[in-house]
Amino acid sequence: MKITIIGGGYVGLVTGACFADTGHDTTIIDVDPAKVAMINEKRAPIFEPGLESILLRAIGKNLRASLSYDSVGTSDLTFICVGTPPNDDGSANLSYIESASRSIGTALQKSTGFHVVVVKSTVPPGTTETVVCPAVLAFAHKTGDEIAFAMNPEFLREGRAIEDFRKPDRIVIGSSQPRAGDRVAEVYRTFSAPVVRTGLAAAEMIKYTSNAFLATKISFSNEIGNICKDLGIDVYEVMEGVGLDQRIGPKFLDAGAGFGGSCFPKDVSSLSVLAGRAGVDPKILRAVLDVNEEQPYRLVALLEKKTGNLSGKRIAVLGLAFKDNTDDVRDSRSIPVIQELLKKGARVIAFDPMAGQNMQKIFPAIEYAGSAGDALNGADGCLVMTEWPEFGRIDKEFELMAHRIVIEGRRILSWNGAEGICW
Ligand code: NAD
C-alpha cells in the first residue's frame, strides 16, 4: 500500500519505518526541516534501538521523509502521528492535530479515489469525529463517500518501540464506516495480534483507559511501597507475591519515583479534565496524579534525612531519561528532583548514557558528567533516577564518593543493601 505518515517523532518515525520494513511504500511528513533531512540521511533523530538499521535498509527504497504534503494525494492511507501535548489546564492541545488535518484536506483536493485518514495520535474521545473529519472534508471540498476516517491508537513503549510495534498485544481499529476500518486492517494483515474493531470514540477511549489503568497500577504500587518502607517490608517481595495472582499480573508493579514520559502524565490529566467536563469527579485519576507528583519530593526528603542540609552538597543524579533505552526526558521524574535539589542549594552533577543533551535544554546550568564514575567522584549523595541496565553494574565507582549515601528511585543496583525510595 501507499502510506503517508504525518509527524516523524517517536511514534510517526517508528510507524513509518516499520510499515516500510513490511513492504509498504511510505512517506513521513514533518514540519521540522532538520528532522526530515536527518531521516533522509538514514540517521534517526531520536535514540531508539533498531530504528537506524531500518532507516539504512529502507531510505532510498520504499521510505522517505518530506516537508511537503504532496504524497497524501496519491496514498491509500494517511496516518496522523503529531503530538498532543498538555495545555496548562491539563487538557490535550489539539492544535497540531487541527493543522495536520487542514493540510491533509488541502492535499486531497485533487485526489481521485477513496482515501482513509487514520488518527494514531492519542486524542480525547470525539476528536476524530468532531475535529479531524470536518477539517479534512472542508479543506478537501469532498464528502464522506470519498474520504473516510479511522482511529488506530498506538501502544508502543519507547526504548522497545520497534519490538512493540511488530508484536503488539492487540490492534485497535475504530472507524466511521466498515470499509475505512477494513483498509486499516489490511495494512496489519501480516501481524498476528488480535484485532479489535470499534467505533471512533471507543478506540480513542481504549487508549486513554489503558494508559490511565497502567498509571494507576504504578501509583498504587508506589503507595503500597511508601507504606512498606515505613513498616520495614520489602515492597518488591510483596509485589512478587501479589503479581503472581493471574487476576493482577506482574507488570507495572515496580514501586519507585513515579511515572514520567510523554504519555502517562498528560493522558491521565487529559482524561481527568474530560471527566470534569462531563460532570464526573475523577477521584481515582486525581489520586493517581497526586501520588505521582509526591514521589520525587519524598526521594529528595529521604536524601536530605541522610545527608543533612543539602545546601552546598554535591549530589550525583544518575539517569535523566524518563525510562531506560531512550533519550526522551519529557516529564521525566528527574526534572522535579533536580529542581528540588537546586531549590535546596545542592550542586547537581548529572549523568545519563543517552539523555544528557536533551536535559541540557531544560537545565543548562547544572554539571553533566561523561560517566557514572565522574558524576560520583567526590559526591556527598547520589540519586538513581532511571533503570538503565548498566547502572546495575556500578560497583567500585561508589567508592569515589565523599560520602556513600545512595538512594534509588528505580530498583536497579545489584549492590546488596542499597536503599530505595520505597525499600
Ligand atoms: P513527537 O513530539 O515526538 O512527534 C510529533 C512530530 O510531529 C514532531 O516531529 C513534529 O515536528 C511533527 N509535527 C507537528 N505538527 C505537524 C504538522 N502539522 N505536520 C507534520 N508534522 C508535524 O510526539 P510522539 O511522542 O511521537 O507522539 C505523537 C502522538 O502519539 C501523541 O499523541 C502521543 O501521545 C502518542 N503516543 C506516543 C507514544 C510515545 O511513546 N511517544 C506512544 C503511544 C502514543
Short mmCIF file of C-alpha atoms in Angstrom, two decimals, residues 53-402:
data_model
loop_
_atom_site.label_atom_id
_atom_site.label_comp_id
_atom_site.label_asym_id
_atom_site.label_seq_id
_atom_site.Cartn_x
_atom_site.Cartn_y
_atom_site.Cartn_z
CA SER A 53 19.14 -0.15 10.92
CA ILE A 54 15.65 0.00 9.34
CA LEU A 55 16.41 3.50 8.00
CA LEU A 56 19.63 2.16 6.48
CA ARG A 57 17.65 -0.59 4.73
CA ALA A 58 14.58 1.38 3.62
CA ILE A 59 15.55 5.00 2.89
CA GLY A 60 16.17 5.38 -0.83
CA LYS A 61 13.90 2.40 -1.48
CA ASN A 62 10.38 2.46 -0.10
CA LEU A 63 10.81 5.02 2.72
CA ARG A 64 11.43 8.77 2.57
CA ALA A 65 10.79 11.91 4.60
CA SER A 66 9.40 15.16 3.25
CA LEU A 67 8.31 18.64 4.25
CA SER A 68 5.61 18.58 1.57
CA TYR A 69 2.15 17.04 1.93
CA ASP A 70 2.10 16.05 -1.78
CA SER A 71 2.27 12.30 -1.15
CA VAL A 72 -1.07 12.41 0.73
CA GLY A 73 -2.98 12.83 -2.55
CA THR A 74 -1.58 9.63 -4.04
CA SER A 75 -1.65 7.50 -0.87
CA ASP A 76 -4.21 4.89 0.16
CA LEU A 77 -3.95 5.89 3.79
CA THR A 78 -2.65 8.83 5.81
CA PHE A 79 -1.76 8.28 9.48
CA ILE A 80 -1.76 11.33 11.78
CA CYS A 81 1.05 10.91 14.35
CA VAL A 82 1.59 14.51 15.51
CA GLY A 83 1.98 15.42 19.19
CA THR A 84 -0.93 16.12 21.54
CA PRO A 85 0.89 17.86 24.41
CA PRO A 86 -0.92 19.11 27.51
CA ASN A 87 -2.38 22.60 27.81
CA ASP A 88 -1.82 24.47 31.08
CA ASP A 89 -5.14 23.15 32.45
CA GLY A 90 -4.14 19.51 31.69
CA SER A 91 -6.42 19.15 28.64
CA ALA A 92 -4.96 17.92 25.34
CA ASN A 93 -3.64 20.57 22.97
CA LEU A 94 -5.16 19.66 19.62
CA SER A 95 -3.59 22.46 17.58
CA TYR A 96 -1.13 20.11 15.80
CA ILE A 97 -3.97 17.70 15.01
CA GLU A 98 -6.03 20.58 13.62
CA SER A 99 -3.27 21.96 11.43
CA ALA A 100 -2.31 18.49 10.14
CA SER A 101 -5.99 17.85 9.30
CA ARG A 102 -6.23 21.10 7.33
CA SER A 103 -3.05 20.29 5.40
CA ILE A 104 -4.28 16.75 4.65
CA GLY A 105 -7.57 18.17 3.37
CA THR A 106 -5.80 20.64 1.10
CA ALA A 107 -3.55 17.89 -0.25
CA LEU A 108 -6.60 15.73 -1.03
CA GLN A 109 -8.39 18.38 -3.11
CA LYS A 110 -7.24 16.96 -6.43
CA SER A 111 -7.06 13.32 -5.47
CA THR A 112 -9.34 10.77 -7.07
CA GLY A 113 -10.36 7.52 -5.44
CA PHE A 114 -11.10 6.52 -1.89
CA HIS A 115 -8.76 7.75 0.86
CA VAL A 116 -8.65 6.88 4.55
CA VAL A 117 -7.33 9.28 7.19
CA VAL A 118 -6.23 7.44 10.34
CA VAL A 119 -5.60 9.15 13.67
CA LYS A 120 -2.80 7.38 15.54
CA SER A 121 -2.03 10.22 17.96
CA THR A 122 -3.60 9.87 21.41
CA VAL A 123 -6.66 12.14 21.38
CA PRO A 124 -9.70 12.73 23.61
CA PRO A 125 -12.79 10.70 22.65
CA GLY A 126 -14.71 12.56 19.96
CA THR A 127 -11.67 14.26 18.39
CA THR A 128 -11.55 12.23 15.18
CA GLU A 129 -15.26 12.80 14.54
CA THR A 130 -15.59 16.43 15.62
CA VAL A 131 -12.15 17.89 14.86
CA VAL A 132 -10.37 15.79 12.22
CA CYS A 133 -13.31 14.78 9.94
CA PRO A 134 -14.80 18.26 9.49
CA ALA A 135 -11.41 19.94 8.91
CA VAL A 136 -10.23 17.36 6.35
CA LEU A 137 -13.54 17.33 4.44
CA ALA A 138 -13.90 21.14 4.44
CA PHE A 139 -10.35 21.74 3.16
CA ALA A 140 -10.60 18.91 0.61
CA HIS A 141 -14.06 20.12 -0.61
CA LYS A 142 -15.12 16.46 -0.51
CA THR A 143 -17.74 14.27 1.11
CA GLY A 144 -17.53 11.28 3.41
CA ASP A 145 -18.02 8.99 0.38
CA GLU A 146 -14.56 9.86 -0.92
CA ILE A 147 -12.67 10.23 2.34
CA ALA A 148 -13.32 8.09 5.42
CA PHE A 149 -11.82 8.13 8.90
CA ALA A 150 -10.32 5.66 11.31
CA MET A 151 -8.68 5.76 14.72
CA ASN A 152 -5.83 3.36 15.38
CA PRO A 153 -4.19 4.14 18.75
CA GLU A 154 -0.55 3.27 19.31
CA PHE A 155 0.63 1.33 22.37
CA LEU A 156 4.40 1.17 21.78
CA ARG A 157 6.85 1.80 24.61
CA GLU A 158 9.86 4.00 23.90
CA GLY A 159 13.09 2.03 24.12
CA ARG A 160 11.27 -1.10 22.90
CA ALA A 161 9.21 0.61 20.22
CA ILE A 162 10.18 -1.48 17.19
CA GLU A 163 9.53 -4.74 19.01
CA ASP A 164 6.23 -3.42 20.42
CA PHE A 165 5.13 -2.16 17.02
CA ARG A 166 5.83 -5.51 15.38
CA LYS A 167 4.36 -7.62 18.14
CA PRO A 168 1.51 -5.66 19.70
CA ASP A 169 -0.80 -7.30 22.26
CA ARG A 170 -3.73 -6.12 20.13
CA ILE A 171 -4.51 -3.82 17.23
CA VAL A 172 -7.41 -1.45 17.84
CA ILE A 173 -9.19 -0.06 14.80
CA GLY A 174 -12.07 2.36 15.23
CA SER A 175 -13.78 3.55 12.09
CA SER A 176 -16.53 5.75 10.77
CA GLN A 177 -17.59 3.10 8.25
CA PRO A 178 -16.52 -0.55 7.81
CA ARG A 179 -14.57 -0.05 4.60
CA ALA A 180 -12.28 2.51 6.31
CA GLY A 181 -11.56 0.03 9.08
CA ASP A 182 -11.07 -2.76 6.52
CA ARG A 183 -8.39 -0.74 4.76
CA VAL A 184 -6.51 -0.13 8.02
CA ALA A 185 -6.83 -3.83 8.89
CA GLU A 186 -5.28 -4.63 5.50
CA VAL A 187 -2.09 -2.76 6.48
CA TYR A 188 -1.74 -5.04 9.51
CA ARG A 189 -2.62 -8.23 7.57
CA THR A 190 0.71 -9.90 8.35
CA PHE A 191 0.53 -9.17 12.11
CA SER A 192 -0.60 -12.00 14.37
CA ALA A 193 -2.19 -9.84 17.10
CA PRO A 194 -5.95 -9.88 17.73
CA VAL A 195 -7.75 -7.01 16.00
CA VAL A 196 -10.41 -5.12 17.96
CA ARG A 197 -12.87 -3.26 15.71
CA THR A 198 -14.81 -0.40 17.34
CA GLY A 199 -16.33 2.99 16.66
CA LEU A 200 -14.06 6.04 16.53
CA ALA A 201 -14.67 7.34 20.06
CA ALA A 202 -14.35 3.89 21.65
CA ALA A 203 -10.91 3.45 20.03
CA GLU A 204 -9.86 6.84 21.39
CA MET A 205 -11.15 5.88 24.85
CA ILE A 206 -9.37 2.50 24.79
CA LYS A 207 -6.02 4.29 24.56
CA TYR A 208 -6.78 6.73 27.38
CA THR A 209 -8.17 3.97 29.57
CA SER A 210 -5.17 1.69 29.00
CA ASN A 211 -2.74 4.43 29.95
CA ALA A 212 -4.81 5.52 32.95
CA PHE A 213 -5.01 1.92 34.18
CA LEU A 214 -1.25 1.36 33.84
CA ALA A 215 -0.54 4.67 35.60
CA THR A 216 -2.96 3.59 38.35
CA LYS A 217 -1.03 0.34 38.82
CA ILE A 218 2.18 2.35 39.23
CA SER A 219 0.76 4.88 41.70
CA PHE A 220 -0.95 2.08 43.62
CA SER A 221 2.38 0.22 43.86
CA ASN A 222 4.10 3.42 44.95
CA GLU A 223 1.56 3.98 47.71
CA ILE A 224 1.99 0.39 48.89
CA GLY A 225 5.76 0.94 48.61
CA ASN A 226 5.57 4.06 50.78
CA ILE A 227 3.64 2.09 53.42
CA CYS A 228 6.08 -0.86 53.18
CA LYS A 229 9.06 1.45 53.61
CA ASP A 230 7.61 2.71 56.86
CA LEU A 231 6.87 -0.82 58.06
CA GLY A 232 10.31 -2.13 57.11
CA ILE A 233 8.90 -4.50 54.49
CA ASP A 234 10.49 -5.04 51.06
CA VAL A 235 7.80 -3.94 48.58
CA TYR A 236 9.46 -5.93 45.78
CA GLU A 237 8.99 -9.14 47.77
CA VAL A 238 5.39 -8.11 48.35
CA MET A 239 4.70 -7.33 44.70
CA GLU A 240 6.28 -10.56 43.54
CA GLY A 241 3.78 -12.40 45.67
CA VAL A 242 0.94 -10.15 44.55
CA GLY A 243 1.78 -10.16 40.84
CA LEU A 244 1.72 -13.95 40.56
CA ASP A 245 -2.04 -13.72 41.01
CA GLN A 246 -3.24 -14.04 37.42
CA ARG A 247 -6.04 -11.57 38.04
CA ILE A 248 -3.38 -8.93 38.83
CA GLY A 249 -0.30 -9.85 36.76
CA PRO A 250 3.35 -8.99 37.46
CA LYS A 251 3.78 -5.92 35.24
CA PHE A 252 3.74 -2.25 36.29
CA LEU A 253 4.07 -3.14 39.97
CA ASP A 254 7.59 -1.70 40.35
CA ALA A 255 7.42 0.88 43.11
CA GLY A 256 9.73 3.87 42.72
CA ALA A 257 9.97 7.54 41.86
CA GLY A 258 6.79 7.57 39.77
CA PHE A 259 5.86 7.61 36.10
CA GLY A 260 7.06 10.17 33.57
CA GLY A 261 7.33 10.33 29.82
CA SER A 262 5.24 11.97 27.16
CA CYS A 263 2.17 9.78 27.69
CA PHE A 264 1.04 8.74 31.18
CA PRO A 265 1.11 12.16 32.92
CA LYS A 266 -0.55 14.01 30.05
CA ASP A 267 -3.09 11.32 29.22
CA VAL A 268 -4.24 10.87 32.82
CA SER A 269 -4.51 14.68 33.16
CA SER A 270 -6.44 14.96 29.93
CA LEU A 271 -8.84 12.19 30.98
CA SER A 272 -9.36 13.95 34.33
CA VAL A 273 -10.23 17.20 32.56
CA LEU A 274 -12.60 15.32 30.26
CA ALA A 275 -14.26 13.69 33.26
CA GLY A 276 -14.69 17.07 34.93
CA ARG A 277 -16.29 18.49 31.79
CA ALA A 278 -18.63 15.51 31.71
CA GLY A 279 -19.66 16.23 35.31
CA VAL A 280 -17.83 13.20 36.74
CA ASP A 281 -15.47 13.73 39.68
CA PRO A 282 -12.34 11.72 38.69
CA LYS A 283 -11.36 10.71 42.26
CA ILE A 284 -9.11 7.80 41.29
CA LEU A 285 -7.36 9.63 38.45
CA ARG A 286 -6.68 12.59 40.73
CA ALA A 287 -5.16 10.32 43.36
CA VAL A 288 -3.00 8.63 40.70
CA LEU A 289 -1.56 12.01 39.72
CA ASP A 290 -1.19 13.21 43.33
CA VAL A 291 0.83 10.13 44.37
CA ASN A 292 2.97 10.53 41.26
CA GLU A 293 3.67 14.20 41.94
CA GLU A 294 4.75 13.50 45.52
CA GLN A 295 7.24 10.67 44.87
CA PRO A 296 10.15 12.87 43.65
CA TYR A 297 9.84 15.08 46.75
CA ARG A 298 9.79 12.03 49.01
CA LEU A 299 13.02 10.93 47.35
CA VAL A 300 14.78 14.26 47.95
CA ALA A 301 13.43 14.38 51.53
CA LEU A 302 14.87 10.91 52.18
CA LEU A 303 18.23 12.01 50.77
CA GLU A 304 18.20 15.12 52.96
CA LYS A 305 17.47 12.98 56.01
CA LYS A 306 20.71 11.08 55.31
CA THR A 307 22.97 13.93 54.18
CA GLY A 308 21.66 16.72 56.38
CA ASN A 309 21.12 20.17 54.89
CA LEU A 310 21.61 19.87 51.14
CA SER A 311 22.93 23.38 50.69
CA GLY A 312 26.35 23.27 49.02
CA LYS A 313 26.31 19.45 48.84
CA ARG A 314 27.46 17.75 45.64
CA ILE A 315 24.66 15.41 44.54
CA ALA A 316 25.05 12.95 41.67
CA VAL A 317 21.86 12.27 39.70
CA LEU A 318 22.22 9.05 37.71
CA GLY A 319 19.63 8.78 34.96
CA LEU A 320 17.79 11.63 33.26
CA ALA A 321 15.65 9.83 30.66
CA PHE A 322 12.13 9.00 31.88
CA LYS A 323 12.98 5.33 31.37
CA ASP A 324 15.86 3.20 30.16
CA ASN A 325 16.77 2.76 26.49
CA THR A 326 15.56 6.18 25.38
CA ASP A 327 16.87 9.74 25.19
CA ASP A 328 13.39 11.14 25.96
CA VAL A 329 13.27 13.38 29.04
CA ARG A 330 9.68 14.60 28.65
CA ASP A 331 8.10 14.72 32.13
CA SER A 332 10.99 12.62 33.48
CA ARG A 333 10.89 12.33 37.27
CA SER A 334 14.47 13.55 37.35
CA ILE A 335 13.17 17.03 36.39
CA PRO A 336 11.28 17.74 39.66
CA VAL A 337 14.12 16.00 41.55
CA ILE A 338 16.77 18.31 40.08
CA GLN A 339 14.50 21.35 40.58
CA GLU A 340 14.06 20.44 44.25
CA LEU A 341 17.78 19.76 44.76
CA LEU A 342 18.63 23.15 43.23
CA LYS A 343 15.98 24.85 45.35
CA LYS A 344 17.66 23.40 48.42
CA GLY A 345 21.04 24.77 47.30
CA ALA A 346 22.63 21.46 46.20
CA ARG A 347 25.20 21.27 43.38
CA VAL A 348 23.88 18.77 40.86
CA ILE A 349 26.15 16.59 38.72
CA ALA A 350 24.07 14.58 36.28
CA PHE A 351 24.81 11.60 34.07
CA ASP A 352 22.72 9.67 31.57
CA PRO A 353 24.03 7.33 28.84
CA MET A 354 21.72 8.92 26.21
CA ALA A 355 19.63 11.79 27.53
CA GLY A 356 22.22 14.34 28.71
CA GLN A 357 21.84 16.58 25.66
CA ASN A 358 18.05 16.71 25.94
CA MET A 359 18.24 17.54 29.63
CA GLN A 360 20.73 20.33 28.93
CA LYS A 361 17.89 22.18 27.18
CA ILE A 362 15.94 22.15 30.48
CA PHE A 363 18.84 22.60 32.92
CA PRO A 364 21.67 24.32 31.02
CA ALA A 365 23.46 25.40 34.20
CA ILE A 366 23.98 22.12 36.06
CA GLU A 367 27.09 20.00 35.55
CA TYR A 368 26.94 16.99 33.18
CA ALA A 369 29.41 14.15 33.73
CA GLY A 370 30.74 11.88 30.98
CA SER A 371 30.29 8.72 33.04
CA ALA A 372 28.64 7.48 36.22
CA GLY A 373 32.09 7.35 37.84
CA ASP A 374 32.75 11.01 37.02
CA ALA A 375 29.39 12.00 38.47
CA LEU A 376 30.03 10.03 41.66
CA ASN A 377 33.57 11.30 42.18
CA GLY A 378 33.53 13.39 45.38
CA ALA A 379 29.71 13.35 45.63
CA ASP A 380 28.01 13.72 49.01
CA GLY A 381 24.98 11.80 47.84
CA CYS A 382 23.52 10.04 44.82
CA LEU A 383 20.01 9.54 43.47
CA VAL A 384 19.38 6.84 40.86
CA MET A 385 16.53 8.00 38.61
CA THR A 386 16.49 5.71 35.56
CA GLU A 387 16.60 1.92 35.35
CA TRP A 388 19.43 1.79 32.78
CA PRO A 389 20.74 -1.81 32.97
CA GLU A 390 24.34 -0.53 33.03
CA PHE A 391 23.64 1.21 36.37
CA GLY A 392 23.09 -2.26 37.80
CA ARG A 393 26.78 -2.93 37.20
CA ILE A 394 28.06 0.16 39.04
CA ASP A 395 30.09 -1.00 42.00
CA LYS A 396 33.58 0.35 42.66
CA GLU A 397 32.56 3.80 41.39
CA PHE A 398 30.53 4.32 44.57
CA GLU A 399 33.82 4.23 46.48
CA LEU A 400 34.74 7.50 44.74
CA MET A 401 32.01 9.29 46.66
CA ALA A 402 32.92 11.63 49.52
#
